[in-house]
PDB file of C-alpha atoms and ligand atoms in Angstrom:
ATOM      1  CA  MET A   1       3.281  -1.616 -20.749  1.00 94.00           C
ATOM      2  CA  ASN A   2       6.232  -4.756 -21.103  1.00 96.00           C
ATOM      3  CA  GLU A   3       9.616  -5.640 -20.009  1.00 96.00           C
ATOM      4  CA  VAL A   4      10.818  -3.703 -22.171  1.00 96.00           C
ATOM      5  CA  SER A   5       9.283   0.151 -21.401  1.00 97.00           C
ATOM      6  CA  LEU A   6       9.219  -0.969 -17.390  1.00 97.00           C
ATOM      7  CA  LYS A   7      13.408  -1.543 -17.637  1.00 97.00           C
ATOM      8  CA  LYS A   8      13.516   1.928 -19.350  1.00 97.00           C
ATOM      9  CA  ALA A   9      11.252   3.314 -17.144  1.00 97.00           C
ATOM     10  CA  LEU A  10      12.626   2.152 -13.644  1.00 97.00           C
ATOM     11  CA  SER A  11      16.119   2.415 -15.393  1.00 97.00           C
ATOM     12  CA  SER A  12      17.305   5.763 -12.802  1.00 96.00           C
ATOM     13  CA  LEU A  13      16.165   3.048  -9.703  1.00 96.00           C
ATOM     14  CA  ASN A  14      18.565   0.790  -8.772  1.00 94.00           C
ATOM     15  CA  ILE A  15      16.729  -2.301  -8.550  1.00 96.00           C
ATOM     16  CA  GLY A  16      17.573  -5.903  -7.916  1.00 97.00           C
ATOM     17  CA  GLY A  17      15.379  -7.262 -10.713  1.00 97.00           C
ATOM     18  CA  LEU A  18      12.237  -6.802 -12.519  1.00 98.00           C
ATOM     19  CA  ARG A  19       9.769 -10.155 -14.089  1.00 98.00           C
ATOM     20  CA  TYR A  20       6.905  -9.008 -15.980  1.00 98.00           C
ATOM     21  CA  PHE A  21       3.953 -11.265 -16.571  1.00 98.00           C
ATOM     22  CA  ASP A  22       0.914 -10.182 -18.669  1.00 98.00           C
ATOM     23  CA  SER A  23      -0.859 -12.463 -16.819  1.00 98.00           C
ATOM     24  CA  ILE A  24      -0.520 -13.876 -13.251  1.00 98.00           C
ATOM     25  CA  GLY A  25      -1.974 -15.448 -10.634  1.00 98.00           C
ATOM     26  CA  SER A  26      -0.942 -13.171  -7.969  1.00 98.00           C
ATOM     27  CA  THR A  27       2.710 -10.995  -8.048  1.00 98.00           C
ATOM     28  CA  ASN A  28       2.452 -11.092  -4.481  1.00 98.00           C
ATOM     29  CA  ASP A  29       3.037 -14.787  -4.654  1.00 97.00           C
ATOM     30  CA  GLU A  30       5.544 -14.602  -7.191  1.00 98.00           C
ATOM     31  CA  ALA A  31       7.786 -12.920  -5.455  1.00 98.00           C
ATOM     32  CA  LEU A  32       7.243 -14.478  -1.786  1.00 97.00           C
ATOM     33  CA  ALA A  33       8.698 -17.505  -3.457  1.00 97.00           C
ATOM     34  CA  TRP A  34      11.585 -15.690  -5.918  1.00 97.00           C
ATOM     35  CA  ALA A  35      12.547 -13.937  -2.127  1.00 96.00           C
ATOM     36  CA  ALA A  36      12.646 -17.082  -0.162  1.00 94.00           C
ATOM     37  CA  SER A  37      14.937 -18.859  -3.274  1.00 95.00           C
ATOM     38  CA  GLY A  38      17.414 -15.453  -3.043  1.00 96.00           C
ATOM     39  CA  ALA A  39      16.440 -12.389  -4.603  1.00 98.00           C
ATOM     40  CA  ALA A  40      18.135  -9.215  -4.780  1.00 98.00           C
ATOM     41  CA  ASP A  41      16.592  -6.560  -2.314  1.00 98.00           C
ATOM     42  CA  PHE A  42      14.184  -4.523  -4.368  1.00 98.00           C
ATOM     43  CA  SER A  43      13.465  -6.904  -6.834  1.00 98.00           C
ATOM     44  CA  LEU A  44      10.338  -6.243  -8.567  1.00 98.00           C
ATOM     45  CA  VAL A  45       7.081  -8.268  -9.862  1.00 98.00           C
ATOM     46  CA  ILE A  46       4.861  -6.520 -12.178  1.00 98.00           C
ATOM     47  CA  ALA A  47       1.792  -7.777 -13.796  1.00 98.00           C
ATOM     48  CA  ASP A  48      -0.766  -6.506 -16.265  1.00 98.00           C
ATOM     49  CA  GLU A  49      -3.482  -9.029 -14.910  1.00 98.00           C
ATOM     50  CA  GLN A  50      -3.743 -10.641 -11.612  1.00 98.00           C
ATOM     51  CA  THR A  51      -6.295 -13.859 -11.760  1.00 98.00           C
ATOM     52  CA  ARG A  52      -5.773 -14.746  -8.094  1.00 98.00           C
ATOM     53  CA  GLY A  53      -4.543 -11.332  -6.553  1.00 98.00           C
ATOM     54  CA  ARG A  54      -5.379 -11.107  -2.979  1.00 97.00           C
ATOM     55  CA  GLY A  55      -6.328  -8.426  -0.715  1.00 96.00           C
ATOM     56  CA  ARG A  56      -5.437  -8.911   3.454  1.00 92.00           C
ATOM     57  CA  LEU A  57      -7.547 -12.023   4.955  1.00 86.00           C
ATOM     58  CA  ASN A  58      -7.284 -13.729   1.486  1.00 85.00           C
ATOM     59  CA  ARG A  59     -10.055 -11.189  -0.077  1.00 93.00           C
ATOM     60  CA  LYS A  60      -9.863 -11.333  -3.258  1.00 95.00           C
ATOM     61  CA  TRP A  61      -8.019  -7.772  -5.263  1.00 97.00           C
ATOM     62  CA  PHE A  62      -9.605  -7.180  -8.975  1.00 97.00           C
ATOM     63  CA  THR A  63      -6.785  -6.406 -10.988  1.00 98.00           C
ATOM     64  CA  PRO A  64      -8.282  -7.255 -14.832  1.00 98.00           C
ATOM     65  CA  PRO A  65      -6.126  -6.683 -17.891  1.00 98.00           C
ATOM     66  CA  GLY A  66      -5.045  -2.981 -19.530  1.00 97.00           C
ATOM     67  CA  SER A  67      -6.485  -1.376 -16.683  1.00 97.00           C
ATOM     68  CA  ALA A  68      -4.202  -1.199 -13.463  1.00 98.00           C
ATOM     69  CA  LEU A  69      -0.746  -1.605 -12.068  1.00 98.00           C
ATOM     70  CA  ALA A  70      -0.105  -4.704  -9.965  1.00 98.00           C
ATOM     71  CA  ALA A  71       3.573  -4.497  -7.904  1.00 98.00           C
ATOM     72  CA  SER A  72       5.437  -6.728  -5.246  1.00 98.00           C
ATOM     73  CA  LEU A  73       8.768  -5.572  -4.180  1.00 98.00           C
ATOM     74  CA  ILE A  74      11.180  -7.399  -2.713  1.00 98.00           C
ATOM     75  CA  LEU A  75      13.181  -5.864   0.177  1.00 97.00           C
ATOM     76  CA  ARG A  76      15.229  -7.084   2.303  1.00 97.00           C
ATOM     77  CA  PRO A  77      15.957  -5.225   5.499  1.00 95.00           C
ATOM     78  CA  ASN A  78      18.335  -3.007   7.097  1.00 93.00           C
ATOM     79  CA  PRO A  79      18.670  -2.314  10.366  1.00 94.00           C
ATOM     80  CA  ALA A  80      16.288   0.892  10.598  1.00 93.00           C
ATOM     81  CA  ILE A  81      13.720  -1.881   9.126  1.00 93.00           C
ATOM     82  CA  HIS A  82      14.497  -4.521  11.556  1.00 93.00           C
ATOM     83  CA  ALA A  83      13.821  -2.266  14.522  1.00 92.00           C
ATOM     84  CA  ARG A  84      10.728  -1.875  12.984  1.00 93.00           C
ATOM     85  CA  PRO A  85       9.294  -3.952  10.933  1.00 93.00           C
ATOM     86  CA  SER A  86       5.913  -2.470  11.413  1.00 94.00           C
ATOM     87  CA  ARG A  87       7.037   0.633   9.576  1.00 96.00           C
ATOM     88  CA  VAL A  88       6.888  -0.901   6.058  1.00 97.00           C
ATOM     89  CA  VAL A  89       2.814  -0.796   5.580  1.00 97.00           C
ATOM     90  CA  GLY A  90       3.774   3.170   6.034  1.00 97.00           C
ATOM     91  CA  LEU A  91       6.250   3.176   3.801  1.00 98.00           C
ATOM     92  CA  ALA A  92       4.357   1.555   0.703  1.00 98.00           C
ATOM     93  CA  ALA A  93       1.553   4.721   1.889  1.00 98.00           C
ATOM     94  CA  LEU A  94       3.467   7.410   1.791  1.00 98.00           C
ATOM     95  CA  ALA A  95       4.882   6.519  -1.589  1.00 98.00           C
ATOM     96  CA  LEU A  96       1.517   5.901  -3.113  1.00 98.00           C
ATOM     97  CA  ALA A  97       0.319   8.953  -1.657  1.00 98.00           C
ATOM     98  CA  GLU A  98       3.272  11.684  -2.615  1.00 97.00           C
ATOM     99  CA  THR A  99       2.622   9.959  -6.263  1.00 98.00           C
ATOM    100  CA  CYS A 100      -1.310  10.775  -6.187  1.00 98.00           C
ATOM    101  CA  ARG A 101       0.394  14.241  -5.118  1.00 97.00           C
ATOM    102  CA  THR A 102       2.448  14.630  -7.790  1.00 96.00           C
ATOM    103  CA  PHE A 103      -0.938  14.656  -9.728  1.00 97.00           C
ATOM    104  CA  ASN A 104      -2.025  17.561  -7.440  1.00 96.00           C
ATOM    105  CA  LEU A 105      -4.760  14.996  -5.669  1.00 98.00           C
ATOM    106  CA  ASN A 106      -5.088  15.291  -1.850  1.00 98.00           C
ATOM    107  CA  PRO A 107      -4.907  11.511  -1.115  1.00 98.00           C
ATOM    108  CA  ARG A 108      -5.564   9.724   2.344  1.00 98.00           C
ATOM    109  CA  ILE A 109      -4.598   6.707   4.060  1.00 98.00           C
ATOM    110  CA  LYS A 110      -7.087   4.937   5.842  1.00 97.00           C
ATOM    111  CA  TRP A 111      -4.554   3.277   7.996  1.00 95.00           C
ATOM    112  CA  PRO A 112      -3.856   0.376   7.781  1.00 93.00           C
ATOM    113  CA  ASN A 113      -3.348   0.175   3.845  1.00 95.00           C
ATOM    114  CA  ASP A 114      -5.711   1.901   1.951  1.00 97.00           C
ATOM    115  CA  ILE A 115      -5.209   4.817  -0.256  1.00 98.00           C
ATOM    116  CA  LEU A 116      -8.105   7.403  -0.827  1.00 98.00           C
ATOM    117  CA  VAL A 117      -8.506  10.369  -3.071  1.00 98.00           C
ATOM    118  CA  ASN A 118     -11.790  11.972  -2.874  1.00 97.00           C
ATOM    119  CA  GLY A 119     -12.993   9.509   0.149  1.00 97.00           C
ATOM    120  CA  LYS A 120     -12.102   6.737  -2.225  1.00 97.00           C
ATOM    121  CA  LYS A 121     -10.043   3.228  -2.532  1.00 98.00           C
ATOM    122  CA  ILE A 122      -7.847   4.161  -5.767  1.00 98.00           C
ATOM    123  CA  ALA A 123      -5.079   2.202  -4.136  1.00 98.00           C
ATOM    124  CA  GLY A 124      -4.853  -1.465  -1.547  1.00 98.00           C
ATOM    125  CA  ILE A 125      -1.293  -2.271  -0.103  1.00 98.00           C
ATOM    126  CA  LEU A 126      -0.677  -6.064   1.158  1.00 97.00           C
ATOM    127  CA  VAL A 127       3.181  -6.645   3.156  1.00 96.00           C
ATOM    128  CA  GLU A 128       4.119 -10.277   3.571  1.00 95.00           C
ATOM    129  CA  THR A 129       7.153 -11.210   5.757  1.00 94.00           C
ATOM    130  CA  VAL A 130       9.957 -14.019   4.613  1.00 94.00           C
ATOM    131  CA  TRP A 131      10.914 -15.673   7.827  1.00 92.00           C
ATOM    132  CA  SER A 132      14.089 -17.313   8.781  1.00 90.00           C
ATOM    133  CA  GLY A 133      13.542 -18.825  11.843  1.00 90.00           C
ATOM    134  CA  ALA A 134      12.566 -15.643  13.710  1.00 88.00           C
ATOM    135  CA  GLU A 135      14.624 -13.132  11.902  1.00 91.00           C
ATOM    136  CA  ILE A 136      12.948 -11.354   9.017  1.00 93.00           C
ATOM    137  CA  ASP A 137      14.225 -12.913   5.795  1.00 94.00           C
ATOM    138  CA  SER A 138      12.187 -10.422   3.629  1.00 96.00           C
ATOM    139  CA  LEU A 139       9.282  -8.531   2.875  1.00 96.00           C
ATOM    140  CA  VAL A 140       7.125  -8.307  -0.311  1.00 97.00           C
ATOM    141  CA  ILE A 141       5.203  -5.369  -0.161  1.00 98.00           C
ATOM    142  CA  GLY A 142       2.254  -5.907  -2.974  1.00 98.00           C
ATOM    143  CA  MET A 143       0.298  -2.546  -3.683  1.00 98.00           C
ATOM    144  CA  GLY A 144      -2.638  -2.357  -6.056  1.00 98.00           C
ATOM    145  CA  ILE A 145      -3.116   0.486  -7.914  1.00 98.00           C
ATOM    146  CA  ASN A 146      -6.177   1.398 -10.492  1.00 98.00           C
ATOM    147  CA  ILE A 147      -5.137   3.454 -12.710  1.00 98.00           C
ATOM    148  CA  TYR A 148      -7.753   3.747 -15.945  1.00 98.00           C
ATOM    149  CA  LYS A 149     -11.899   3.378 -14.565  1.00 97.00           C
ATOM    150  CA  ALA A 150     -12.156  -0.635 -15.662  1.00 97.00           C
ATOM    151  CA  SER A 151      -9.520  -1.608 -12.683  1.00 98.00           C
ATOM    152  CA  VAL A 152     -12.526  -0.360 -10.598  1.00 98.00           C
ATOM    153  CA  PRO A 153     -14.823  -3.659  -9.307  1.00 97.00           C
ATOM    154  CA  PRO A 154     -18.324  -3.478  -9.597  1.00 94.00           C
ATOM    155  CA  ALA A 155     -20.457  -2.192  -6.590  1.00 91.00           C
ATOM    156  CA  ASP A 156     -21.688  -5.313  -5.361  1.00 90.00           C
ATOM    157  CA  LEU A 157     -18.009  -6.594  -4.876  1.00 86.00           C
ATOM    158  CA  LEU A 158     -17.008  -3.971  -2.849  1.00 93.00           C
ATOM    159  CA  GLN A 159     -17.505  -3.068   1.198  1.00 88.00           C
ATOM    160  CA  PHE A 160     -16.217   0.625   0.653  1.00 93.00           C
ATOM    161  CA  PRO A 161     -16.406   2.926  -2.316  1.00 96.00           C
ATOM    162  CA  ALA A 162     -13.279   3.124  -5.144  1.00 98.00           C
ATOM    163  CA  SER A 163     -11.858   5.173  -7.890  1.00 98.00           C
ATOM    164  CA  SER A 164      -9.306   4.461 -10.302  1.00 98.00           C
ATOM    165  CA  LEU A 165      -5.973   7.525 -11.513  1.00 98.00           C
ATOM    166  CA  GLU A 166      -8.275   8.000 -14.283  1.00 97.00           C
ATOM    167  CA  ASP A 167     -11.506   8.890 -12.629  1.00 97.00           C
ATOM    168  CA  GLU A 168      -9.798  11.932 -10.625  1.00 98.00           C
ATOM    169  CA  ILE A 169      -7.326  13.011 -13.362  1.00 96.00           C
ATOM    170  CA  ASN A 170      -7.725  14.831 -16.709  1.00 90.00           C
ATOM    171  CA  THR A 171      -3.816  13.674 -18.071  1.00 92.00           C
ATOM    172  CA  LEU A 172      -2.353  10.171 -17.003  1.00 95.00           C
ATOM    173  CA  PRO A 173       1.251   8.947 -18.248  1.00 96.00           C
ATOM    174  CA  PRO A 174       1.834   6.504 -19.077  1.00 97.00           C
ATOM    175  CA  ARG A 175       1.769   3.159 -16.306  1.00 97.00           C
ATOM    176  CA  GLU A 176       5.022   2.935 -16.092  1.00 97.00           C
ATOM    177  CA  GLU A 177       5.907   6.477 -15.520  1.00 97.00           C
ATOM    178  CA  ILE A 178       3.236   6.084 -12.384  1.00 98.00           C
ATOM    179  CA  LEU A 179       5.361   3.631 -11.342  1.00 98.00           C
ATOM    180  CA  ARG A 180       8.806   5.348 -11.572  1.00 98.00           C
ATOM    181  CA  ARG A 181       7.333   7.417  -9.328  1.00 98.00           C
ATOM    182  CA  VAL A 182       6.096   5.362  -6.937  1.00 98.00           C
ATOM    183  CA  PHE A 183       9.440   3.110  -6.616  1.00 98.00           C
ATOM    184  CA  GLU A 184      11.495   7.074  -6.599  1.00 98.00           C
ATOM    185  CA  ASN A 185       9.158   8.069  -3.806  1.00 98.00           C
ATOM    186  CA  PHE A 186       9.621   4.831  -2.058  1.00 98.00           C
ATOM    187  CA  VAL A 187      13.327   5.060  -2.644  1.00 97.00           C
ATOM    188  CA  HIS A 188      13.488   8.890  -0.962  1.00 97.00           C
ATOM    189  CA  TRP A 189      10.981   7.490   2.465  1.00 97.00           C
ATOM    190  CA  ARG A 190      13.221   4.524   2.556  1.00 97.00           C
ATOM    191  CA  ALA A 191      16.068   5.869   3.552  1.00 96.00           C
ATOM    192  CA  LYS A 192      14.058   7.971   6.703  1.00 97.00           C
ATOM    193  CA  ILE A 193      12.097   4.820   7.819  1.00 97.00           C
ATOM    194  CA  GLY A 194      13.655   5.033  11.510  1.00 96.00           C
ATOM    195  CA  ALA A 195      13.208   8.955  11.208  1.00 96.00           C
ATOM    196  CA  ASP A 196      10.820  10.707  13.623  1.00 95.00           C
ATOM    197  CA  GLU A 197       9.687  12.251  10.500  1.00 97.00           C
ATOM    198  CA  PHE A 198       8.372   9.404   8.939  1.00 98.00           C
ATOM    199  CA  ILE A 199       5.859   8.939  11.519  1.00 97.00           C
ATOM    200  CA  SER A 200       4.522  12.630  11.144  1.00 97.00           C
ATOM    201  CA  ALA A 201       4.421  12.328   7.332  1.00 98.00           C
ATOM    202  CA  TRP A 202       2.759   9.323   7.615  1.00 98.00           C
ATOM    203  CA  GLU A 203       0.474  10.850  10.124  1.00 97.00           C
ATOM    204  CA  ASN A 204      -0.084  13.707   8.598  1.00 97.00           C
ATOM    205  CA  LEU A 205      -1.921  11.582   5.700  1.00 98.00           C
ATOM    206  CA  LEU A 206      -4.116   9.940   8.219  1.00 98.00           C
ATOM    207  CA  ALA A 207      -7.571   9.704   6.768  1.00 97.00           C
ATOM    208  CA  PHE A 208     -10.578  10.812   9.377  1.00 97.00           C
ATOM    209  CA  ARG A 209      -8.023  12.237  11.752  1.00 97.00           C
ATOM    210  CA  GLY A 210      -9.516  13.935  14.608  1.00 96.00           C
ATOM    211  CA  GLU A 211     -13.292  11.881  13.700  1.00 96.00           C
ATOM    212  CA  GLN A 212     -14.882   9.128  15.630  1.00 95.00           C
ATOM    213  CA  VAL A 213     -14.317   6.162  14.046  1.00 95.00           C
ATOM    214  CA  GLN A 214     -14.452   2.461  14.977  1.00 93.00           C
ATOM    215  CA  ILE A 215     -12.349  -0.365  14.534  1.00 91.00           C
ATOM    216  CA  HIS A 216     -13.473  -3.275  13.474  1.00 88.00           C
ATOM    217  CA  SER A 217     -12.229  -7.112  13.861  1.00 84.00           C
ATOM    218  CA  ALA A 218     -13.474 -10.155  14.189  1.00 81.00           C
ATOM    219  CA  ALA A 219     -13.263 -10.540  17.833  1.00 82.00           C
ATOM    220  CA  GLU A 220     -14.358  -6.851  18.940  1.00 85.00           C
ATOM    221  CA  THR A 221     -15.823  -3.272  17.506  1.00 89.00           C
ATOM    222  CA  ILE A 222     -13.764  -0.657  18.836  1.00 90.00           C
ATOM    223  CA  SER A 223     -15.538   3.362  18.563  1.00 92.00           C
ATOM    224  CA  GLY A 224     -12.880   6.341  19.349  1.00 95.00           C
ATOM    225  CA  LYS A 225     -11.746   9.468  18.332  1.00 96.00           C
ATOM    226  CA  LEU A 226      -8.360   9.065  15.565  1.00 97.00           C
ATOM    227  CA  LEU A 227      -5.820  10.436  17.474  1.00 97.00           C
ATOM    228  CA  GLY A 228      -2.776   9.506  15.438  1.00 97.00           C
ATOM    229  CA  LEU A 229       0.015   7.098  15.145  1.00 97.00           C
ATOM    230  CA  ASP A 230       2.714   5.817  17.480  1.00 95.00           C
ATOM    231  CA  LEU A 231       6.031   4.499  16.467  1.00 95.00           C
ATOM    232  CA  ASP A 232       5.617   1.542  15.647  1.00 93.00           C
ATOM    233  CA  GLY A 233       2.428   2.894  13.103  1.00 95.00           C
ATOM    234  CA  SER A 234      -0.360   1.335  15.644  1.00 95.00           C
ATOM    235  CA  LEU A 235      -2.871   3.552  15.788  1.00 95.00           C
ATOM    236  CA  ARG A 236      -3.671   5.658  18.586  1.00 96.00           C
ATOM    237  CA  LEU A 237      -7.413   6.384  19.843  1.00 95.00           C
ATOM    238  CA  LEU A 238      -9.556   8.074  22.227  1.00 96.00           C
ATOM    239  CA  GLY A 239     -12.188   5.443  23.794  1.00 91.00           C
ATOM    240  CA  GLU A 240     -15.327   6.350  24.485  1.00 82.00           C
ATOM    241  CA  ASN A 241     -14.912   6.469  28.133  1.00 85.00           C
ATOM    242  CA  ARG A 242     -11.559   8.775  27.545  1.00 87.00           C
ATOM    243  CA  GLN A 243      -9.344   5.678  28.005  1.00 91.00           C
ATOM    244  CA  PRO A 244      -6.749   5.686  25.326  1.00 92.00           C
ATOM    245  CA  ALA A 245      -6.288   3.055  23.349  1.00 89.00           C
ATOM    246  CA  VAL A 246      -3.724   2.003  20.652  1.00 91.00           C
ATOM    247  CA  ILE A 247      -4.740  -0.476  17.953  1.00 90.00           C
ATOM    248  CA  HIS A 248      -1.952  -2.565  16.578  1.00 88.00           C
ATOM    249  CA  PHE A 249      -2.037  -4.330  12.747  1.00 78.00           C
ATOM    250  CA  GLY A 250      -3.676  -7.033  11.992  1.00 71.00           C
ATOM    251  CA  ASP A 251      -7.195  -8.540  10.146  1.00 65.00           C
ATOM    252  CA  VAL A 252      -9.105  -5.206  11.620  1.00 66.00           C
ATOM    253  CA  SER A 253     -10.361  -2.518   8.874  1.00 78.00           C
ATOM    254  CA  LEU A 254     -11.171   0.712  10.001  1.00 83.00           C
ATOM    255  CA  ARG A 255     -15.005   2.594   9.153  1.00 83.00           C
ATOM    256  CA  PRO A 256     -15.958   6.001  10.108  1.00 83.00           C
ATOM    257  CA  SER A 257     -18.281   5.856  12.336  1.00 81.00           C
ATOM    258  CA  ALA A 258     -22.101   6.558  10.725  1.00 68.00           C
TER     259      ALA A 258
HETATM  260  C1  LIG B 301      -5.806  -4.621   0.328  1.00 87.51           C
HETATM  261  O1  LIG B 301      -6.870  -5.868   1.241  1.00 87.51           O
HETATM  262  O2  LIG B 301      -6.241  -3.300  -0.259  1.00 87.51           O
HETATM  263  C2  LIG B 301      -4.671  -5.093  -0.399  1.00 87.51           C
HETATM  264  C3  LIG B 301      -4.376  -5.078  -1.685  1.00 87.51           C
HETATM  265  C4  LIG B 301      -3.504  -5.669  -2.688  1.00 87.51           C
HETATM  266  C5  LIG B 301      -3.385  -5.729  -3.579  1.00 87.51           C
HETATM  267  C6  LIG B 301      -2.107  -6.212  -4.292  1.00 87.51           C
HETATM  268  S1  LIG B 301      -1.720  -6.509  -5.857  1.00 87.51           S
HETATM  269  C7  LIG B 301       0.108  -6.590  -6.263  1.00 87.51           C
HETATM  270  C8  LIG B 301      -0.041  -7.681  -4.777  1.00 87.51           C
HETATM  271  N1  LIG B 301      -0.469  -9.125  -4.997  1.00 87.51           N
HETATM  272  C9  LIG B 301      -1.669  -9.195  -4.602  1.00 87.51           C
HETATM  273  O3  LIG B 301      -2.038 -10.439  -4.913  1.00 87.51           O
HETATM  274  N2  LIG B 301      -2.438  -8.391  -3.449  1.00 87.51           N
HETATM  275  C10 LIG B 301      -1.293  -7.260  -3.778  1.00 87.51           C
HETATM  276  P1  LIG B 301      -8.261  -5.371   1.771  1.00 87.51           P
HETATM  277  O4  LIG B 301      -7.861  -3.922   2.774  1.00 87.51           O
HETATM  278  O5  LIG B 301      -8.227  -6.807   2.396  1.00 87.51           O
HETATM  279  O6  LIG B 301      -9.131  -5.440   0.583  1.00 87.51           O
HETATM  280  C11 LIG B 301      -9.622  -5.683  -0.291  1.00 87.51           C
HETATM  281  C12 LIG B 301     -11.118  -5.511  -0.627  1.00 87.51           C
HETATM  282  O7  LIG B 301     -10.804  -4.537  -1.275  1.00 87.51           O
HETATM  283  C13 LIG B 301     -11.635  -6.248  -1.510  1.00 87.51           C
HETATM  284  O8  LIG B 301     -12.499  -7.645  -0.313  1.00 87.51           O
HETATM  285  C14 LIG B 301     -12.974  -5.766  -2.329  1.00 87.51           C
HETATM  286  O9  LIG B 301     -13.937  -5.299  -1.253  1.00 87.51           O
HETATM  287  C15 LIG B 301     -11.989  -4.506  -2.620  1.00 87.51           C
HETATM  288  N3  LIG B 301     -11.677  -4.482  -3.610  1.00 87.51           N
HETATM  289  C16 LIG B 301     -11.244  -5.228  -4.345  1.00 87.51           C
HETATM  290  N4  LIG B 301     -10.398  -4.805  -5.659  1.00 87.51           N
HETATM  291  C17 LIG B 301     -10.639  -3.848  -5.442  1.00 87.51           C
HETATM  292  C18 LIG B 301      -9.506  -2.694  -6.453  1.00 87.51           C
HETATM  293  N5  LIG B 301      -9.103  -3.116  -7.318  1.00 87.51           N
HETATM  294  N6  LIG B 301      -9.851  -1.292  -6.107  1.00 87.51           N
HETATM  295  C19 LIG B 301     -10.432  -0.896  -4.935  1.00 87.51           C
HETATM  296  N7  LIG B 301     -11.440  -1.761  -3.813  1.00 87.51           N
HETATM  297  C20 LIG B 301     -11.049  -3.117  -4.640  1.00 87.51           C
END
């Protein structure tokens, strides 16, 4: 993978710009700085290796060289995204899940930001915002996808089991081709982000739907049956006392109840 092969693979998409790195700290950090200095809509930062890849809550994201995809996409919000910016994590999740489906896999979205295949995490999403006063200037959508087996971190670094595309399917296309599929799906769903169909497609892919789950945050743990999504992408649960509960995005993690 290099800048030339990426530009060629992505040539049918209307990308705003591309910065490719053999090695970088974090593609999201580079994209946040580029967005703040005026990057065009749909500009991409892609790296072969990340040395300081980030998850949420300053957790680490493992991206060893030659094994994974680490990409950050800069979005300039349109009116539909300004109206419901919290749907953007769903946009990335749908694009990644539908890419897995092109390999005949049966992906699930572990709300809010993980893609599971056969119950194991294969990709993660980190959405960050560049503000202009109280307005969103741009969104940076970081996506890490485990392609080859070497991308899967050792089990002692994980709170949740992980896998790679290579572990799940027989024949893998080049990484550039996988990225092209991700961004094609992204373009498809971005055009529908304001529609009800968007929420139902996202909801239909949720992991643990209809099952008992626990939502952990620093402040509390909430248990309930996972029902689906609200219009802003918040998670709807039926609490143990049969009271409905709505979980907003934030630093929460979802686990199936033991
Ligand atoms: C995420 O965080 O899942 C978001 C990951 C986003 C990574 C992309 S790569 C491109 C862009 N640039 C960045 O710097 N970041 C983004 P979270 O839900 O907090 O999960 C993090 C946890 O996942 C870690 O604490 C590990 O337990 C586990 N983990 C780390 N690397 C992993 C990997 N390659 N595959 C599966 N799990 C991993």
